[in-house]
């Protein structure tokens, strides 16, 4: 496995591999890697001749500077994990490499990017689209892999690829959870032992709500989740929405869609955690 820090070096390595006819898979990450990321990398390795993993904490997608500063950076440990997973190349650029000048491009994919995370984190998805499009341009992969934990992000990236006519396949991969149900996240490293225990109420509530939904309406299911999180110690609900999994718009009735997903964001102490559950697919 090679680690490169510039687009020029990345493309030099890739061009030699592409000449051999190898398909290229890309796994964009912000580092602080865990088993969820590893599952994406292993999937890419199994489906492509070459897997590139980018490790870059992208400043343009943070609308909270404090959150950006506290985001864990663990490149050495990340590289050890990636080598075990079979990645061929790690692309770990500096901010100046990715943004030699400010990126003023504006991406708009309403209504996908105006609800949920889009409403609570203005500018976030614009930053995501800036960096992901830069990575697509630099790597020119055949496939790119994203986790379904960032459900809204995945939908927006699919739409960006469609509108900008990128000739690559976007592969969505299932949420990976700890044995006790907690969705894996780089942010989990910031939780104290007590906070981590409290955070388990997020996935527990979502799992219960899936059974509850079988015999209750959308609004009753929504209220059940909101009330459960409200009553749980140490948690503060930012939003819970039950949406059409393709359009990300709220549904009023289970019959409104064949693909219903519940998306949640909760503060556990100061740490903002997201999760989702599929009710119909």
mmCIF file of C-alpha atoms in Angstrom:
data_model
loop_
_atom_site.group_PDB
_atom_site.id
_atom_site.type_symbol
_atom_site.label_atom_id
_atom_site.label_comp_id
_atom_site.label_asym_id
_atom_site.label_seq_id
_atom_site.Cartn_x
_atom_site.Cartn_y
_atom_site.Cartn_z
ATOM 1 C CA UNK A 1 0.000 0.000 0.000
ATOM 2 C CA UNK A 2 1.248 3.476 -0.889
ATOM 3 C CA UNK A 3 0.391 6.755 0.811
ATOM 4 C CA UNK A 4 0.402 9.857 -1.397
ATOM 5 C CA UNK A 5 -0.262 13.459 -0.486
ATOM 6 C CA UNK A 6 -0.635 15.271 -3.814
ATOM 7 C CA UNK A 7 -3.066 14.916 -6.719
ATOM 8 C CA UNK A 8 -0.089 14.724 -9.089
ATOM 9 C CA UNK A 9 1.404 11.711 -7.262
ATOM 10 C CA UNK A 10 -2.022 10.105 -6.943
ATOM 11 C CA UNK A 11 -2.681 10.362 -10.671
ATOM 12 C CA UNK A 12 0.805 9.088 -11.543
ATOM 13 C CA UNK A 13 0.197 5.957 -9.436
ATOM 14 C CA UNK A 14 -3.287 5.479 -10.851
ATOM 15 C CA UNK A 15 -2.370 5.949 -14.501
ATOM 16 C CA UNK A 16 0.153 3.096 -14.254
ATOM 17 C CA UNK A 17 -2.546 0.846 -12.755
ATOM 18 C CA UNK A 18 -5.280 1.904 -15.183
ATOM 19 C CA UNK A 19 -2.992 1.038 -18.125
ATOM 20 C CA UNK A 20 -3.182 -2.551 -16.861
ATOM 21 C CA UNK A 21 -6.970 -2.358 -17.285
ATOM 22 C CA UNK A 22 -7.715 -2.366 -13.562
ATOM 23 C CA UNK A 23 -11.045 -0.989 -12.326
ATOM 24 C CA UNK A 24 -10.706 1.649 -9.626
ATOM 25 C CA UNK A 25 -12.832 1.874 -6.489
ATOM 26 C CA UNK A 26 -12.816 5.005 -4.312
ATOM 27 C CA UNK A 27 -13.747 5.207 -0.627
ATOM 28 C CA UNK A 28 -13.837 8.863 0.497
ATOM 29 C CA UNK A 29 -13.324 9.253 4.259
ATOM 30 C CA UNK A 30 -12.470 11.876 6.845
ATOM 31 C CA UNK A 31 -10.236 9.426 8.696
ATOM 32 C CA UNK A 32 -10.682 8.252 12.302
ATOM 33 C CA UNK A 33 -11.532 4.967 10.630
ATOM 34 C CA UNK A 34 -13.551 2.162 12.199
ATOM 35 C CA UNK A 35 -15.146 -1.143 11.175
ATOM 36 C CA UNK A 36 -17.839 0.717 9.220
ATOM 37 C CA UNK A 37 -15.197 2.247 6.954
ATOM 38 C CA UNK A 38 -13.411 -1.117 6.796
ATOM 39 C CA UNK A 39 -16.585 -2.716 5.421
ATOM 40 C CA UNK A 40 -16.655 -0.143 2.586
ATOM 41 C CA UNK A 41 -12.982 -0.718 1.788
ATOM 42 C CA UNK A 42 -13.325 -4.508 1.808
ATOM 43 C CA UNK A 43 -16.341 -4.277 -0.508
ATOM 44 C CA UNK A 44 -14.359 -2.080 -2.903
ATOM 45 C CA UNK A 45 -11.362 -4.417 -2.778
ATOM 46 C CA UNK A 46 -13.636 -7.354 -3.662
ATOM 47 C CA UNK A 47 -15.191 -5.507 -6.620
ATOM 48 C CA UNK A 48 -12.245 -3.606 -8.131
ATOM 49 C CA UNK A 49 -8.630 -4.156 -9.144
ATOM 50 C CA UNK A 50 -7.467 -1.078 -7.218
ATOM 51 C CA UNK A 51 -8.951 0.629 -4.171
ATOM 52 C CA UNK A 52 -8.125 4.242 -3.306
ATOM 53 C CA UNK A 53 -9.087 5.560 0.128
ATOM 54 C CA UNK A 54 -8.981 9.299 0.714
ATOM 55 C CA UNK A 55 -8.324 10.502 4.263
ATOM 56 C CA UNK A 56 -9.127 14.199 4.491
ATOM 57 C CA UNK A 57 -10.995 16.222 7.108
ATOM 58 C CA UNK A 58 -12.805 18.581 4.763
ATOM 59 C CA UNK A 59 -13.155 22.067 6.270
ATOM 60 C CA UNK A 60 -15.841 23.285 3.865
ATOM 61 C CA UNK A 61 -18.473 20.866 5.196
ATOM 62 C CA UNK A 62 -18.186 22.007 8.827
ATOM 63 C CA UNK A 63 -20.435 24.885 9.788
ATOM 64 C CA UNK A 64 -19.087 24.715 13.364
ATOM 65 C CA UNK A 65 -15.364 25.538 13.688
ATOM 66 C CA UNK A 66 -15.285 23.923 17.120
ATOM 67 C CA UNK A 67 -16.547 20.656 15.596
ATOM 68 C CA UNK A 68 -13.844 20.856 12.896
ATOM 69 C CA UNK A 69 -11.088 21.367 15.481
ATOM 70 C CA UNK A 70 -12.296 18.472 17.658
ATOM 71 C CA UNK A 71 -12.719 16.018 14.787
ATOM 72 C CA UNK A 72 -10.309 13.114 15.471
ATOM 73 C CA UNK A 73 -7.247 12.804 13.204
ATOM 74 C CA UNK A 74 -5.515 9.414 13.363
ATOM 75 C CA UNK A 75 -3.694 8.900 10.058
ATOM 76 C CA UNK A 76 -1.160 6.358 11.320
ATOM 77 C CA UNK A 77 -3.836 4.078 12.798
ATOM 78 C CA UNK A 78 -5.998 4.645 9.707
ATOM 79 C CA UNK A 79 -3.206 3.452 7.421
ATOM 80 C CA UNK A 80 -2.689 0.285 9.484
ATOM 81 C CA UNK A 81 -6.390 -0.549 9.169
ATOM 82 C CA UNK A 82 -6.429 0.208 5.436
ATOM 83 C CA UNK A 83 -3.421 -1.988 4.753
ATOM 84 C CA UNK A 84 -5.175 -4.877 6.537
ATOM 85 C CA UNK A 85 -8.264 -4.288 4.372
ATOM 86 C CA UNK A 86 -6.274 -4.480 1.129
ATOM 87 C CA UNK A 87 -6.357 -0.846 -0.028
ATOM 88 C CA UNK A 88 -3.761 -0.098 -2.705
ATOM 89 C CA UNK A 89 -3.507 3.673 -2.283
ATOM 90 C CA UNK A 90 -4.195 6.138 0.509
ATOM 91 C CA UNK A 91 -4.657 9.738 -0.574
ATOM 92 C CA UNK A 92 -4.017 12.021 2.429
ATOM 93 C CA UNK A 93 -3.796 15.579 1.081
ATOM 94 C CA UNK A 94 -3.349 18.861 2.924
ATOM 95 C CA UNK A 95 -6.067 21.522 2.907
ATOM 96 C CA UNK A 96 -3.928 23.651 0.549
ATOM 97 C CA UNK A 97 -3.616 20.703 -1.858
ATOM 98 C CA UNK A 98 -7.390 20.315 -2.122
ATOM 99 C CA UNK A 99 -8.165 24.029 -1.899
ATOM 100 C CA UNK A 100 -5.262 25.970 -3.445
ATOM 101 C CA UNK A 101 -7.818 28.759 -3.714
ATOM 102 C CA UNK A 102 -11.291 29.085 -2.165
ATOM 103 C CA UNK A 103 -13.916 26.879 -3.796
ATOM 104 C CA UNK A 104 -16.811 29.194 -4.624
ATOM 105 C CA UNK A 105 -18.900 26.593 -6.455
ATOM 106 C CA UNK A 106 -22.495 26.331 -5.302
ATOM 107 C CA UNK A 107 -24.288 22.995 -5.523
ATOM 108 C CA UNK A 108 -28.047 22.948 -5.155
ATOM 109 C CA UNK A 109 -30.079 19.761 -5.176
ATOM 110 C CA UNK A 110 -33.346 20.935 -3.650
ATOM 111 C CA UNK A 111 -35.406 19.506 -2.123
ATOM 112 C CA UNK A 112 -32.896 16.763 -1.192
ATOM 113 C CA UNK A 113 -30.457 19.175 0.453
ATOM 114 C CA UNK A 114 -32.895 21.595 2.085
ATOM 115 C CA UNK A 115 -34.440 19.216 4.637
ATOM 116 C CA UNK A 116 -33.081 17.495 7.780
ATOM 117 C CA UNK A 117 -29.264 17.957 7.826
ATOM 118 C CA UNK A 118 -29.614 20.621 5.125
ATOM 119 C CA UNK A 119 -31.913 22.669 7.356
ATOM 120 C CA UNK A 120 -29.849 22.273 10.525
ATOM 121 C CA UNK A 121 -26.364 22.530 8.976
ATOM 122 C CA UNK A 122 -26.517 25.221 6.289
ATOM 123 C CA UNK A 123 -23.687 24.897 3.769
ATOM 124 C CA UNK A 124 -22.798 21.369 4.908
ATOM 125 C CA UNK A 125 -23.875 19.557 1.764
ATOM 126 C CA UNK A 126 -22.357 22.220 -0.463
ATOM 127 C CA UNK A 127 -19.016 21.426 1.210
ATOM 128 C CA UNK A 128 -19.610 17.688 0.796
ATOM 129 C CA UNK A 129 -20.304 18.142 -2.929
ATOM 130 C CA UNK A 130 -17.222 20.352 -3.308
ATOM 131 C CA UNK A 131 -14.849 17.759 -1.879
ATOM 132 C CA UNK A 132 -16.504 14.677 -3.363
ATOM 133 C CA UNK A 133 -16.512 16.208 -6.853
ATOM 134 C CA UNK A 134 -12.826 17.139 -6.432
ATOM 135 C CA UNK A 135 -12.060 13.541 -5.426
ATOM 136 C CA UNK A 136 -14.047 12.156 -8.365
ATOM 137 C CA UNK A 137 -12.122 14.456 -10.723
ATOM 138 C CA UNK A 138 -8.745 13.508 -9.228
ATOM 139 C CA UNK A 139 -9.306 9.746 -9.049
ATOM 140 C CA UNK A 140 -11.799 9.174 -11.892
ATOM 141 C CA UNK A 141 -13.004 5.959 -10.250
ATOM 142 C CA UNK A 142 -15.270 3.325 -11.756
ATOM 143 C CA UNK A 143 -17.109 2.965 -8.446
ATOM 144 C CA UNK A 144 -17.329 5.008 -5.236
ATOM 145 C CA UNK A 145 -18.500 3.640 -1.886
ATOM 146 C CA UNK A 146 -20.529 5.458 0.769
ATOM 147 C CA UNK A 147 -22.194 4.277 3.977
ATOM 148 C CA UNK A 148 -25.958 4.355 4.430
ATOM 149 C CA UNK A 149 -25.513 5.832 7.922
ATOM 150 C CA UNK A 150 -25.117 9.164 6.114
ATOM 151 C CA UNK A 151 -28.378 8.456 4.335
ATOM 152 C CA UNK A 152 -29.108 11.978 3.136
ATOM 153 C CA UNK A 153 -25.520 12.468 1.952
ATOM 154 C CA UNK A 154 -25.763 9.305 -0.141
ATOM 155 C CA UNK A 155 -28.974 10.520 -1.830
ATOM 156 C CA UNK A 156 -27.404 13.909 -2.606
ATOM 157 C CA UNK A 157 -24.205 12.381 -4.022
ATOM 158 C CA UNK A 158 -26.286 10.119 -6.267
ATOM 159 C CA UNK A 159 -28.124 13.203 -7.542
ATOM 160 C CA UNK A 160 -24.863 15.123 -8.075
ATOM 161 C CA UNK A 161 -23.470 12.220 -10.116
ATOM 162 C CA UNK A 162 -26.665 12.136 -12.194
ATOM 163 C CA UNK A 163 -26.765 15.882 -12.843
ATOM 164 C CA UNK A 164 -23.031 16.262 -13.560
ATOM 165 C CA UNK A 165 -22.952 13.098 -15.718
ATOM 166 C CA UNK A 166 -20.114 11.393 -13.870
ATOM 167 C CA UNK A 167 -19.523 7.992 -15.437
ATOM 168 C CA UNK A 168 -19.196 6.042 -12.222
ATOM 169 C CA UNK A 169 -21.340 3.832 -10.037
ATOM 170 C CA UNK A 170 -22.275 4.939 -6.522
ATOM 171 C CA UNK A 171 -22.426 1.959 -4.162
ATOM 172 C CA UNK A 172 -24.365 2.404 -0.919
ATOM 173 C CA UNK A 173 -23.295 0.065 1.893
ATOM 174 C CA UNK A 174 -25.346 -0.921 4.987
ATOM 175 C CA UNK A 175 -24.855 0.650 8.419
ATOM 176 C CA UNK A 176 -22.343 -1.235 10.557
ATOM 177 C CA UNK A 177 -23.210 -1.377 14.239
ATOM 178 C CA UNK A 178 -21.500 -2.386 17.456
ATOM 179 C CA UNK A 179 -22.800 -5.635 18.964
ATOM 180 C CA UNK A 180 -25.031 -3.589 21.266
ATOM 181 C CA UNK A 181 -26.570 -1.722 18.305
ATOM 182 C CA UNK A 182 -24.765 1.627 18.379
ATOM 183 C CA UNK A 183 -24.108 2.829 14.826
ATOM 184 C CA UNK A 184 -20.363 3.080 14.237
ATOM 185 C CA UNK A 185 -19.172 6.679 13.920
ATOM 186 C CA UNK A 186 -15.855 8.470 14.221
ATOM 187 C CA UNK A 187 -17.638 10.791 16.653
ATOM 188 C CA UNK A 188 -18.211 7.909 19.083
ATOM 189 C CA UNK A 189 -14.575 8.364 20.168
ATOM 190 C CA UNK A 190 -15.618 11.642 21.783
ATOM 191 C CA UNK A 191 -18.231 9.986 24.032
ATOM 192 C CA UNK A 192 -17.489 9.343 27.698
ATOM 193 C CA UNK A 193 -18.410 5.888 29.059
ATOM 194 C CA UNK A 194 -21.656 7.302 30.479
ATOM 195 C CA UNK A 195 -22.504 9.132 27.264
ATOM 196 C CA UNK A 196 -21.880 6.018 25.214
ATOM 197 C CA UNK A 197 -24.326 4.123 27.433
ATOM 198 C CA UNK A 198 -26.887 6.899 26.957
ATOM 199 C CA UNK A 199 -26.322 6.865 23.178
ATOM 200 C CA UNK A 200 -27.522 3.246 23.004
ATOM 201 C CA UNK A 201 -31.047 4.569 23.504
ATOM 202 C CA UNK A 202 -30.931 5.970 19.951
ATOM 203 C CA UNK A 203 -30.636 2.623 18.153
ATOM 204 C CA UNK A 204 -32.788 0.836 20.754
ATOM 205 C CA UNK A 205 -35.572 3.339 20.140
ATOM 206 C CA UNK A 206 -35.269 3.001 16.355
ATOM 207 C CA UNK A 207 -35.405 -0.814 16.535
ATOM 208 C CA UNK A 208 -38.479 -0.656 18.797
ATOM 209 C CA UNK A 209 -40.105 1.839 16.459
ATOM 210 C CA UNK A 210 -39.809 -0.577 13.534
ATOM 211 C CA UNK A 211 -41.982 -3.112 15.397
ATOM 212 C CA UNK A 212 -44.275 -0.329 16.622
ATOM 213 C CA UNK A 213 -44.733 0.977 13.062
ATOM 214 C CA UNK A 214 -46.201 -2.329 11.915
ATOM 215 C CA UNK A 215 -49.417 -1.577 13.822
ATOM 216 C CA UNK A 216 -49.346 2.225 14.132
ATOM 217 C CA UNK A 217 -49.570 5.264 11.884
ATOM 218 C CA UNK A 218 -46.637 7.398 10.714
ATOM 219 C CA UNK A 219 -47.525 10.200 13.151
ATOM 220 C CA UNK A 220 -47.901 7.747 16.060
ATOM 221 C CA UNK A 221 -44.507 6.221 15.228
ATOM 222 C CA UNK A 222 -42.959 9.685 15.019
ATOM 223 C CA UNK A 223 -44.343 10.614 18.442
ATOM 224 C CA UNK A 224 -43.208 7.312 19.967
ATOM 225 C CA UNK A 225 -39.601 7.974 18.889
ATOM 226 C CA UNK A 226 -39.645 11.631 19.938
ATOM 227 C CA UNK A 227 -41.090 10.806 23.367
ATOM 228 C CA UNK A 228 -38.597 7.955 23.958
ATOM 229 C CA UNK A 229 -35.569 10.120 23.120
ATOM 230 C CA UNK A 230 -36.968 12.983 25.191
ATOM 231 C CA UNK A 231 -37.265 10.649 28.198
ATOM 232 C CA UNK A 232 -33.790 9.100 27.753
ATOM 233 C CA UNK A 233 -31.016 10.475 30.001
ATOM 234 C CA UNK A 234 -28.383 12.721 28.461
ATOM 235 C CA UNK A 235 -29.969 12.932 25.006
ATOM 236 C CA UNK A 236 -31.401 15.940 23.165
ATOM 237 C CA UNK A 237 -33.316 15.344 19.952
ATOM 238 C CA UNK A 238 -32.534 17.687 17.075
ATOM 239 C CA UNK A 239 -34.924 16.055 14.627
ATOM 240 C CA UNK A 240 -36.591 12.794 13.698
ATOM 241 C CA UNK A 241 -38.239 12.570 10.290
ATOM 242 C CA UNK A 242 -39.962 9.675 8.519
ATOM 243 C CA UNK A 243 -39.329 10.228 4.841
ATOM 244 C CA UNK A 244 -39.529 8.731 1.387
ATOM 245 C CA UNK A 245 -36.083 7.149 0.949
ATOM 246 C CA UNK A 246 -35.724 8.510 -2.594
ATOM 247 C CA UNK A 247 -37.055 12.078 -2.292
ATOM 248 C CA UNK A 248 -36.252 12.601 1.448
ATOM 249 C CA UNK A 249 -39.630 14.328 1.826
ATOM 250 C CA UNK A 250 -41.827 13.633 4.863
ATOM 251 C CA UNK A 251 -44.564 11.073 4.444
ATOM 252 C CA UNK A 252 -47.954 11.227 6.163
ATOM 253 C CA UNK A 253 -49.057 7.676 5.515
ATOM 254 C CA UNK A 254 -47.206 4.368 5.116
ATOM 255 C CA UNK A 255 -48.969 3.969 1.774
ATOM 256 C CA UNK A 256 -47.329 7.158 0.472
ATOM 257 C CA UNK A 257 -44.180 5.249 -0.489
ATOM 258 C CA UNK A 258 -42.715 1.773 -0.892
ATOM 259 C CA UNK A 259 -39.435 3.009 0.649
ATOM 260 C CA UNK A 260 -39.839 4.588 4.098
ATOM 261 C CA UNK A 261 -36.871 5.595 6.238
ATOM 262 C CA UNK A 262 -36.676 7.189 9.674
ATOM 263 C CA UNK A 263 -33.746 9.623 9.996
ATOM 264 C CA UNK A 264 -32.647 10.924 13.383
ATOM 265 C CA UNK A 265 -30.092 13.326 14.814
ATOM 266 C CA UNK A 266 -29.474 13.472 18.550
ATOM 267 C CA UNK A 267 -27.030 15.360 20.754
ATOM 268 C CA UNK A 268 -25.439 13.095 23.350
ATOM 269 C CA UNK A 269 -23.709 15.609 25.592
ATOM 270 C CA UNK A 270 -21.890 17.818 23.066
ATOM 271 C CA UNK A 271 -21.553 15.074 20.445
ATOM 272 C CA UNK A 272 -23.984 15.107 17.532
ATOM 273 C CA UNK A 273 -24.946 11.594 16.395
ATOM 274 C CA UNK A 274 -26.989 10.499 13.387
ATOM 275 C CA UNK A 275 -28.707 7.206 12.632
ATOM 276 C CA UNK A 276 -31.540 5.862 10.505
ATOM 277 C CA UNK A 277 -33.807 2.869 10.134
ATOM 278 C CA UNK A 278 -35.740 1.464 7.181
ATOM 279 C CA UNK A 279 -39.451 0.831 7.758
ATOM 280 C CA UNK A 280 -40.237 -0.198 4.171
ATOM 281 C CA UNK A 281 -37.862 -0.959 1.304
#
